Tab-separated table of C-alpha atoms and ligand atoms in Angstrom:
chain	number	residue	atom	x	y	z
A	1	MET	CA	-17.467	50.936	101.539
A	2	GLY	CA	-14.988	53.735	100.803
A	3	ASN	CA	-11.801	52.358	102.801
A	4	GLU	CA	-11.261	49.275	100.821
A	5	LEU	CA	-7.744	50.310	99.640
A	6	GLY	CA	-6.645	51.572	103.159
A	7	LYS	CA	-4.777	54.900	103.738
A	8	TYR	CA	-2.045	56.098	101.332
A	9	THR	CA	-0.099	59.155	100.409
A	10	ASN	CA	0.853	58.108	96.877
A	11	CYS	CA	-0.211	55.496	94.237
A	12	VAL	CA	1.577	55.007	91.131
A	13	SER	CA	2.231	52.345	88.549
A	14	ALA	CA	5.933	51.438	88.612
A	15	ARG	CA	8.745	49.058	87.679
A	16	SER	CA	12.255	48.495	88.472
A	17	THR	CA	14.825	50.003	86.120
A	18	ASP	CA	17.181	46.954	87.004
A	19	LYS	CA	16.911	44.477	84.040
A	20	GLU	CA	18.496	41.686	86.118
A	21	ILE	CA	15.760	42.033	88.967
A	22	LEU	CA	13.022	42.230	86.303
A	23	LYS	CA	14.259	39.041	84.537
A	24	LYS	CA	12.640	36.852	87.310
A	25	ALA	CA	10.447	39.203	89.173
A	26	GLN	CA	6.968	38.510	89.352
A	27	ASP	CA	5.714	41.716	88.227
A	28	GLY	CA	7.630	45.064	88.212
A	29	GLY	CA	10.086	43.802	90.757
A	30	ILE	CA	8.998	46.430	93.362
A	31	VAL	CA	9.697	44.238	96.352
A	32	THR	CA	13.211	43.028	95.421
A	33	GLN	CA	14.249	46.508	93.967
A	34	LEU	CA	13.141	48.384	97.080
A	35	PHE	CA	14.876	46.026	99.391
A	36	ALA	CA	17.825	45.989	97.300
A	37	PHE	CA	17.898	49.857	97.409
A	38	ALA	CA	17.173	49.950	101.199
A	39	LEU	CA	20.096	47.634	101.869
A	40	ASP	CA	22.525	49.631	99.990
A	41	ALA	CA	21.237	52.864	101.440
A	42	GLY	CA	21.500	51.540	105.023
A	43	ILE	CA	17.808	51.904	105.591
A	44	ILE	CA	17.660	48.148	106.405
A	45	ASP	CA	20.432	45.786	107.241
A	46	GLY	CA	18.529	42.685	106.072
A	47	ALA	CA	15.007	41.628	104.811
A	48	ILE	CA	12.906	38.504	105.645
A	49	VAL	CA	11.717	37.128	102.165
A	50	ALA	CA	10.234	33.909	100.985
A	51	GLY	CA	13.361	32.259	99.596
A	52	PRO	CA	13.373	28.771	97.840
A	53	GLY	CA	12.638	25.979	100.040
A	54	ASP	CA	13.591	22.214	99.878
A	55	GLU	CA	10.687	21.210	97.572
A	56	PRO	CA	9.929	23.116	94.267
A	57	TRP	CA	7.615	26.166	94.838
A	58	ARG	CA	7.556	25.639	98.565
A	59	PRO	CA	8.790	28.877	100.053
A	60	ARG	CA	11.222	29.063	103.126
A	61	PRO	CA	11.338	32.286	104.969
A	62	ILE	CA	15.022	33.517	104.982
A	63	VAL	CA	16.923	36.358	106.251
A	64	ALA	CA	18.471	38.058	103.175
A	65	THR	CA	21.519	40.252	103.946
A	66	THR	CA	22.915	40.499	100.341
A	67	ARG	CA	21.547	41.396	96.859
A	68	GLU	CA	22.136	37.738	95.684
A	69	GLU	CA	19.875	36.432	98.420
A	70	LEU	CA	17.158	38.969	97.592
A	71	LEU	CA	17.353	38.088	93.883
A	72	ALA	CA	17.136	34.285	94.731
A	73	ALA	CA	13.842	34.907	96.357
A	74	ARG	CA	12.075	36.984	93.391
A	75	GLY	CA	8.775	35.757	92.187
A	76	THR	CA	5.416	34.600	93.818
A	77	ARG	CA	5.174	31.318	95.589
A	78	TYR	CA	1.329	30.639	95.968
A	79	ASN	CA	1.558	28.913	99.366
A	80	ILE	CA	2.334	29.914	102.889
A	81	SER	CA	5.789	31.332	103.630
A	82	PRO	CA	5.665	32.086	107.515
A	83	ASN	CA	7.927	34.937	107.226
A	84	VAL	CA	6.747	36.566	110.548
A	85	SER	CA	8.060	33.506	112.425
A	86	LEU	CA	11.680	34.851	111.577
A	87	ILE	CA	11.224	38.278	113.022
A	88	LYS	CA	12.744	37.523	116.419
A	89	GLU	CA	15.679	35.413	115.023
A	90	ALA	CA	16.366	38.126	112.506
A	91	THR	CA	17.115	40.573	115.359
A	92	ARG	CA	18.765	38.124	117.771
A	93	SER	CA	20.553	35.384	115.758
A	94	TYR	CA	21.204	37.737	112.835
A	95	GLY	CA	21.640	40.872	114.906
A	96	LEU	CA	19.713	43.113	112.470
A	97	ASP	CA	18.725	46.509	113.910
A	98	LYS	CA	16.698	47.561	110.991
A	99	VAL	CA	14.576	44.658	109.498
A	100	GLY	CA	12.749	44.592	106.278
A	101	ILE	CA	9.985	42.142	105.742
A	102	VAL	CA	7.729	41.218	102.861
A	103	GLY	CA	4.280	39.523	103.474
A	104	THR	CA	0.628	39.031	102.693
A	105	PRO	CA	-1.923	41.376	104.177
A	106	CYS	CA	-2.494	38.963	107.038
A	107	GLN	CA	1.252	39.082	107.787
A	108	MET	CA	1.309	42.755	107.830
A	109	GLN	CA	-1.541	42.540	110.401
A	110	ALA	CA	0.473	40.321	112.410
A	111	ILE	CA	3.508	42.468	112.345
A	112	ARG	CA	1.497	45.518	113.504
A	113	LYS	CA	-0.127	43.551	116.175
A	114	GLY	CA	3.189	42.392	117.385
A	115	GLN	CA	4.406	46.016	117.341
A	116	LEU	CA	1.386	47.125	119.640
A	117	TYR	CA	1.408	44.099	121.941
A	118	PRO	CA	5.059	42.715	121.721
A	119	VAL	CA	4.200	39.652	123.919
A	120	GLY	CA	7.217	37.414	123.153
A	121	LEU	CA	8.707	39.967	120.785
A	122	ARG	CA	10.638	42.151	123.258
A	123	ASP	CA	13.211	44.450	121.301
A	124	VAL	CA	11.474	43.651	118.048
A	125	PRO	CA	8.881	46.517	117.487
A	126	ASP	CA	11.428	49.285	116.996
A	127	LYS	CA	13.615	47.323	114.668
A	128	ILE	CA	11.075	46.846	111.894
A	129	ALA	CA	12.143	49.408	109.486
A	130	LEU	CA	10.303	48.467	106.197
A	131	ALA	CA	7.306	46.424	105.800
A	132	ILE	CA	6.318	45.576	102.221
A	133	GLY	CA	2.864	44.127	101.675
A	134	ILE	CA	1.747	42.206	98.676
A	135	PHE	CA	-1.854	42.235	97.510
A	136	CYS	CA	-3.421	38.857	98.106
A	137	MET	CA	-7.066	37.557	97.179
A	138	GLU	CA	-6.247	33.884	98.497
A	139	ASN	CA	-3.485	31.456	99.201
A	140	PHE	CA	-3.073	27.781	99.047
A	141	PRO	CA	-1.588	24.966	101.053
A	142	TYR	CA	1.600	23.396	99.417
A	143	GLN	CA	-0.208	20.107	98.796
A	144	SER	CA	-3.012	22.077	96.762
A	145	ILE	CA	-0.250	23.665	94.583
A	146	VAL	CA	1.146	20.148	93.783
A	147	GLN	CA	-2.484	19.001	92.940
A	148	LEU	CA	-3.271	22.073	90.741
A	149	VAL	CA	0.058	22.052	88.833
A	150	GLU	CA	0.547	18.230	88.561
A	151	ASP	CA	-2.947	16.811	88.301
A	152	HIS	CA	-5.050	19.815	86.786
A	153	ALA	CA	-2.386	21.480	84.612
A	154	GLY	CA	-0.483	18.232	83.871
A	155	GLN	CA	3.042	19.687	84.596
A	156	LYS	CA	6.002	18.669	86.877
A	157	LEU	CA	6.319	21.222	89.643
A	158	GLU	CA	10.102	21.359	88.891
A	159	SER	CA	9.667	22.230	85.394
A	160	VAL	CA	7.426	25.465	86.165
A	161	LYS	CA	9.143	28.796	85.894
A	162	LYS	CA	6.340	30.943	86.893
A	163	MET	CA	2.764	30.787	88.413
A	164	GLU	CA	0.372	33.787	88.248
A	165	ILE	CA	-3.204	34.419	88.981
A	166	GLY	CA	-4.785	37.143	86.815
A	167	LYS	CA	-7.345	37.643	84.234
A	168	GLY	CA	-9.682	35.426	85.905
A	169	LYS	CA	-7.340	32.387	85.433
A	170	PHE	CA	-4.503	30.527	87.253
A	171	TRP	CA	-1.567	30.389	84.888
A	172	VAL	CA	1.209	27.866	84.759
A	173	TYR	CA	4.262	28.574	82.668
A	174	THR	CA	6.925	26.047	82.243
A	175	GLU	CA	10.750	26.478	81.412
A	176	ARG	CA	10.111	24.794	77.964
A	177	GLY	CA	7.507	27.170	76.973
A	178	ALA	CA	4.175	25.510	77.940
A	179	VAL	CA	1.469	27.764	78.971
A	180	VAL	CA	-1.532	26.227	80.920
A	181	GLN	CA	-4.595	28.065	82.116
A	182	LEU	CA	-6.778	26.886	84.748
A	183	PRO	CA	-10.335	28.486	85.462
A	184	LEU	CA	-10.516	29.753	88.880
A	185	LYS	CA	-13.501	27.652	89.503
A	186	VAL	CA	-11.097	24.750	89.565
A	187	THR	CA	-8.736	26.551	92.109
A	188	HIS	CA	-11.513	27.707	94.534
A	189	LYS	CA	-11.793	24.483	96.422
A	190	TYR	CA	-8.113	24.469	97.115
A	191	GLU	CA	-7.918	27.884	98.864
A	192	GLN	CA	-6.924	27.987	102.432
A	193	PRO	CA	-10.156	28.200	104.277
A	194	GLY	CA	-8.800	30.914	106.524
A	195	CYS	CA	-8.639	33.136	103.537
A	196	HIS	CA	-12.451	33.193	103.277
A	197	VAL	CA	-12.597	35.493	106.418
A	198	CYS	CA	-9.863	37.664	105.397
A	199	LEU	CA	-10.870	41.384	104.696
A	200	ASP	CA	-7.841	42.916	103.471
A	201	TYR	CA	-6.813	42.867	99.768
A	202	VAL	CA	-4.135	45.466	99.495
A	203	ALA	CA	-2.090	45.141	102.727
A	204	ASN	CA	-3.595	48.176	104.405
A	205	LEU	CA	-1.068	48.176	107.214
A	206	ALA	CA	2.148	47.921	105.251
A	207	ASP	CA	4.574	50.927	104.684
A	208	VAL	CA	4.480	50.176	100.966
A	209	SER	CA	2.007	47.752	99.233
A	210	THR	CA	2.190	46.277	95.762
A	211	GLY	CA	0.617	43.980	93.440
A	212	SER	CA	0.157	43.567	89.617
A	213	VAL	CA	-3.567	44.434	89.711
A	214	GLY	CA	-4.403	47.819	88.143
A	215	SER	CA	-1.267	47.994	86.165
A	216	PRO	CA	-0.270	46.831	82.682
A	217	ASP	CA	1.642	43.553	82.360
A	218	GLY	CA	5.292	43.791	83.784
A	219	TRP	CA	4.242	46.620	85.895
A	220	SER	CA	3.041	47.042	89.355
A	221	THR	CA	0.675	49.182	91.328
A	222	VAL	CA	2.139	50.632	94.396
A	223	PHE	CA	0.784	52.350	97.336
A	224	VAL	CA	3.077	54.293	99.664
A	225	ARG	CA	1.268	54.463	102.976
A	226	SER	CA	3.495	55.388	105.955
A	227	LYS	CA	6.249	58.070	106.703
A	228	SER	CA	8.890	55.352	106.543
A	229	GLY	CA	7.284	54.166	103.374
A	230	GLU	CA	7.501	57.656	101.892
A	231	ASP	CA	11.092	58.143	102.841
A	232	VAL	CA	12.392	55.099	101.279
A	233	TRP	CA	10.201	55.340	98.141
A	234	SER	CA	11.232	58.893	97.586
A	235	LYS	CA	14.883	58.055	98.054
A	236	ALA	CA	14.532	55.079	95.526
A	237	ILE	CA	12.870	57.308	93.015
A	238	ALA	CA	15.700	59.909	93.504
A	239	ALA	CA	18.259	57.232	92.987
A	240	GLY	CA	16.694	56.131	89.593
A	241	CYS	CA	15.511	52.716	90.845
A	242	PHE	CA	12.033	52.787	89.307
A	243	GLU	CA	10.067	54.120	86.345
A	244	THR	CA	6.913	55.384	87.300
A	245	LYS	CA	3.535	56.376	85.626
A	246	PRO	CA	0.526	58.166	87.347
A	247	ILE	CA	-1.956	55.626	88.248
A	248	ASP	CA	-4.792	57.475	86.477
A	249	GLN	CA	-2.906	57.339	83.250
A	250	VAL	CA	-2.588	53.464	82.977
A	251	LYS	CA	-5.336	50.720	82.248
A	252	PRO	CA	-7.117	49.196	84.088
A	253	GLY	CA	-5.950	51.559	86.954
A	254	LEU	CA	-7.366	51.908	90.415
A	255	GLU	CA	-10.886	51.158	89.310
A	256	LEU	CA	-10.170	47.381	89.046
A	257	VAL	CA	-8.204	47.279	92.305
A	258	THR	CA	-11.264	48.795	94.085
A	259	LYS	CA	-13.662	46.530	92.433
A	260	LEU	CA	-11.613	43.525	93.513
A	261	ALA	CA	-10.922	44.824	97.044
A	262	ASN	CA	-14.754	45.364	97.354
A	263	GLU	CA	-15.518	41.838	95.851
A	264	LYS	CA	-13.152	40.209	98.527
A	265	ILE	CA	-14.418	42.039	101.321
A	266	SER	CA	-18.016	41.775	100.635
A	267	LYS	CA	-17.782	38.047	99.870
A	268	ASN	CA	-15.683	37.182	102.939
A	269	GLN	CA	-17.719	39.382	105.233
A	270	LYS	CA	-20.625	37.070	104.257
A	271	THR	CA	-18.616	33.970	105.462
A	272	VAL	CA	-17.594	35.873	108.823
A	273	GLU	CA	-21.367	36.328	109.289
A	274	GLU	CA	-22.344	32.797	108.549
A	275	ARG	CA	-19.534	31.486	110.848
A	276	MET	CA	-20.834	33.804	113.669
A	277	LYS	CA	-24.233	32.012	113.439
A	278	PHE	CA	-22.785	28.867	114.636
A	279	GLY	CA	-20.476	30.837	117.215
A	280	VAL	CA	-17.180	30.835	115.405
A	281	GLY	CA	-15.398	34.121	114.672
A	282	LYS	CA	-17.207	36.336	117.045
A	283	GLY	CA	-14.001	38.396	117.298
A	284	LEU	CA	-13.910	38.971	113.598
A	285	ARG	CA	-15.073	42.144	112.226
A	286	ASN	CA	-13.943	44.337	109.302
A	287	PRO	CA	-11.613	46.746	110.853
A	288	TYR	CA	-11.884	49.028	107.720
A	289	ILE	CA	-15.632	49.461	108.171
A	290	LYS	CA	-17.206	51.375	111.148
A	291	PRO	CA	-19.724	49.005	112.878
B	301	FAD	P1	9.402	40.488	93.237
B	301	FAD	O1	10.560	41.405	93.194
B	301	FAD	O2	9.266	39.278	92.286
B	301	FAD	O3	9.551	39.847	94.770
B	301	FAD	C1	8.452	39.134	95.277
B	301	FAD	C2	8.672	39.066	96.744
B	301	FAD	O4	7.468	38.483	97.461
B	301	FAD	C3	9.900	38.156	97.155
B	301	FAD	O5	10.624	38.870	98.209
B	301	FAD	C4	9.453	36.887	97.711
B	301	FAD	O6	10.297	36.504	98.687
B	301	FAD	C5	8.051	37.452	98.234
B	301	FAD	N1	7.126	36.249	98.262
B	301	FAD	C6	6.978	35.307	97.420
B	301	FAD	N2	5.910	34.424	97.712
B	301	FAD	C7	5.578	34.957	98.998
B	301	FAD	C8	4.493	34.193	99.878
B	301	FAD	N3	3.806	33.166	99.627
B	301	FAD	N4	4.403	35.022	101.129
B	301	FAD	C9	5.246	36.083	101.359
B	301	FAD	N5	5.941	36.654	100.564
B	301	FAD	C10	6.259	35.806	99.320
B	301	FAD	N6	-1.282	40.542	93.469
B	301	FAD	C11	-2.277	41.012	92.907
B	301	FAD	O7	-2.138	42.010	92.328
B	301	FAD	N7	-3.506	40.401	93.040
B	301	FAD	C12	-3.604	39.280	93.833
B	301	FAD	O8	-4.736	38.762	93.827
B	301	FAD	C13	-2.416	38.765	94.404
B	301	FAD	N8	-2.594	37.547	95.120
B	301	FAD	C14	-1.423	37.109	95.714
B	301	FAD	C15	-1.596	35.835	96.630
B	301	FAD	C16	-0.465	35.346	97.082
B	301	FAD	C17	-0.522	34.157	98.094
B	301	FAD	C18	0.880	35.964	96.867
B	301	FAD	C19	2.109	35.422	97.657
B	301	FAD	C20	1.011	37.248	96.153
B	301	FAD	C21	-0.151	37.704	95.658
B	301	FAD	N9	-0.015	38.907	94.747
B	301	FAD	C22	-1.255	39.429	94.121
B	301	FAD	C23	1.185	39.513	94.689
B	301	FAD	C24	1.884	39.346	93.377
B	301	FAD	O9	1.741	38.023	92.838
B	301	FAD	C25	3.426	39.703	93.523
B	301	FAD	O10	4.056	38.961	94.664
B	301	FAD	C26	3.639	41.221	93.832
B	301	FAD	O11	3.026	41.904	92.821
B	301	FAD	C27	5.213	41.525	93.990
B	301	FAD	O12	5.868	41.415	92.700
B	301	FAD	P2	7.185	42.117	92.459
B	301	FAD	O13	7.473	41.787	91.135
B	301	FAD	O14	7.115	43.502	93.035
B	301	FAD	O15	8.006	41.271	93.449
B	302	SF4	FE1	-3.598	35.902	104.287
B	302	SF4	FE2	-5.920	37.024	103.656
B	302	SF4	FE3	-4.040	36.359	101.675
B	302	SF4	FE4	-5.250	34.392	103.062
B	302	SF4	S1	-6.214	35.925	101.473
B	302	SF4	S2	-3.033	34.622	102.636
B	302	SF4	S3	-5.488	35.306	105.028
B	302	SF4	S4	-3.861	38.000	103.156
């Protein structure tokens, strides 16, 4: 394949140097730290993040304009947070001229499409100052998270402090110290069907993309992809926001990221082809592979 990791100018393993951010970050606190820095430095004047919603672990997109709001949104919520739906409101109701936004690879695609064809998004394209993409193998409907945590893992959703997918398992950690692991063969049937035709693992279209895979526990793998990504990343490094290690000096490193990206693409490409046989998904093709 060859282009499964997308274009990037720099790839490192990193973590925030801010202990408060790390306390509740999902991995190395890259997203929260980079937005907090960009906010301080005037590179963005707010960021659309997946804040806490009305029900436990159901995200609600919010426009964060303070460090406190960014910190309240730390951690991964494994269900859909329609962050892109707030873009117009961020520029109009909140009056932001420089918008940060975090999202899954499909959300990064939606943003770039909106910038190219701004139908209904007048005034928005030039105001997206920093798009941070998070790696994503699959996502779940909210009801599925309820079933997985309460029925399969036997824990009350409100008692959970972290969920994580890694090392071939779905992990549930509770505030009182219980750790439950579910094999991924249990979680598969709950995945969003739309994720089975998704051909991007590492947010190829983001300015900066990040995920846990490839780096040691508590650290993140970071791809810096665009000019604006390079600009904010180099300034954040100069300001001492991150500790970094060359990606080829950490385990398991880029080899595992590449393997998982290829697995996702080839598995989902098969689903695309199957769906085309019965006339669905004609427009779907892998933009990263030449026909
Ligand atoms: P933090 O500083 O903790 O901040 C996390 C940011 O992500 C916050 O701003 C929060 O608002 C935002 N966020 C949380 N949930 C969502 C959501 N549902 N949609 C949009 N934004 C959200 N990483 C991998 O390495 N491999 C994977 O296979 C993988 N799959 C993922 C699947 C899903 C559905 C999601 C949401 C994330 C996945 N990740 C995966 C990314 C990983 O879990 C972390 O989100 C990422 O490493 C960022 O961690 P951090 O410590 O830098 O971020
Ligand atoms: Fe979006 Fe793809 Fe992740 Fe599903 S797997 S949430 S479609 S990026």
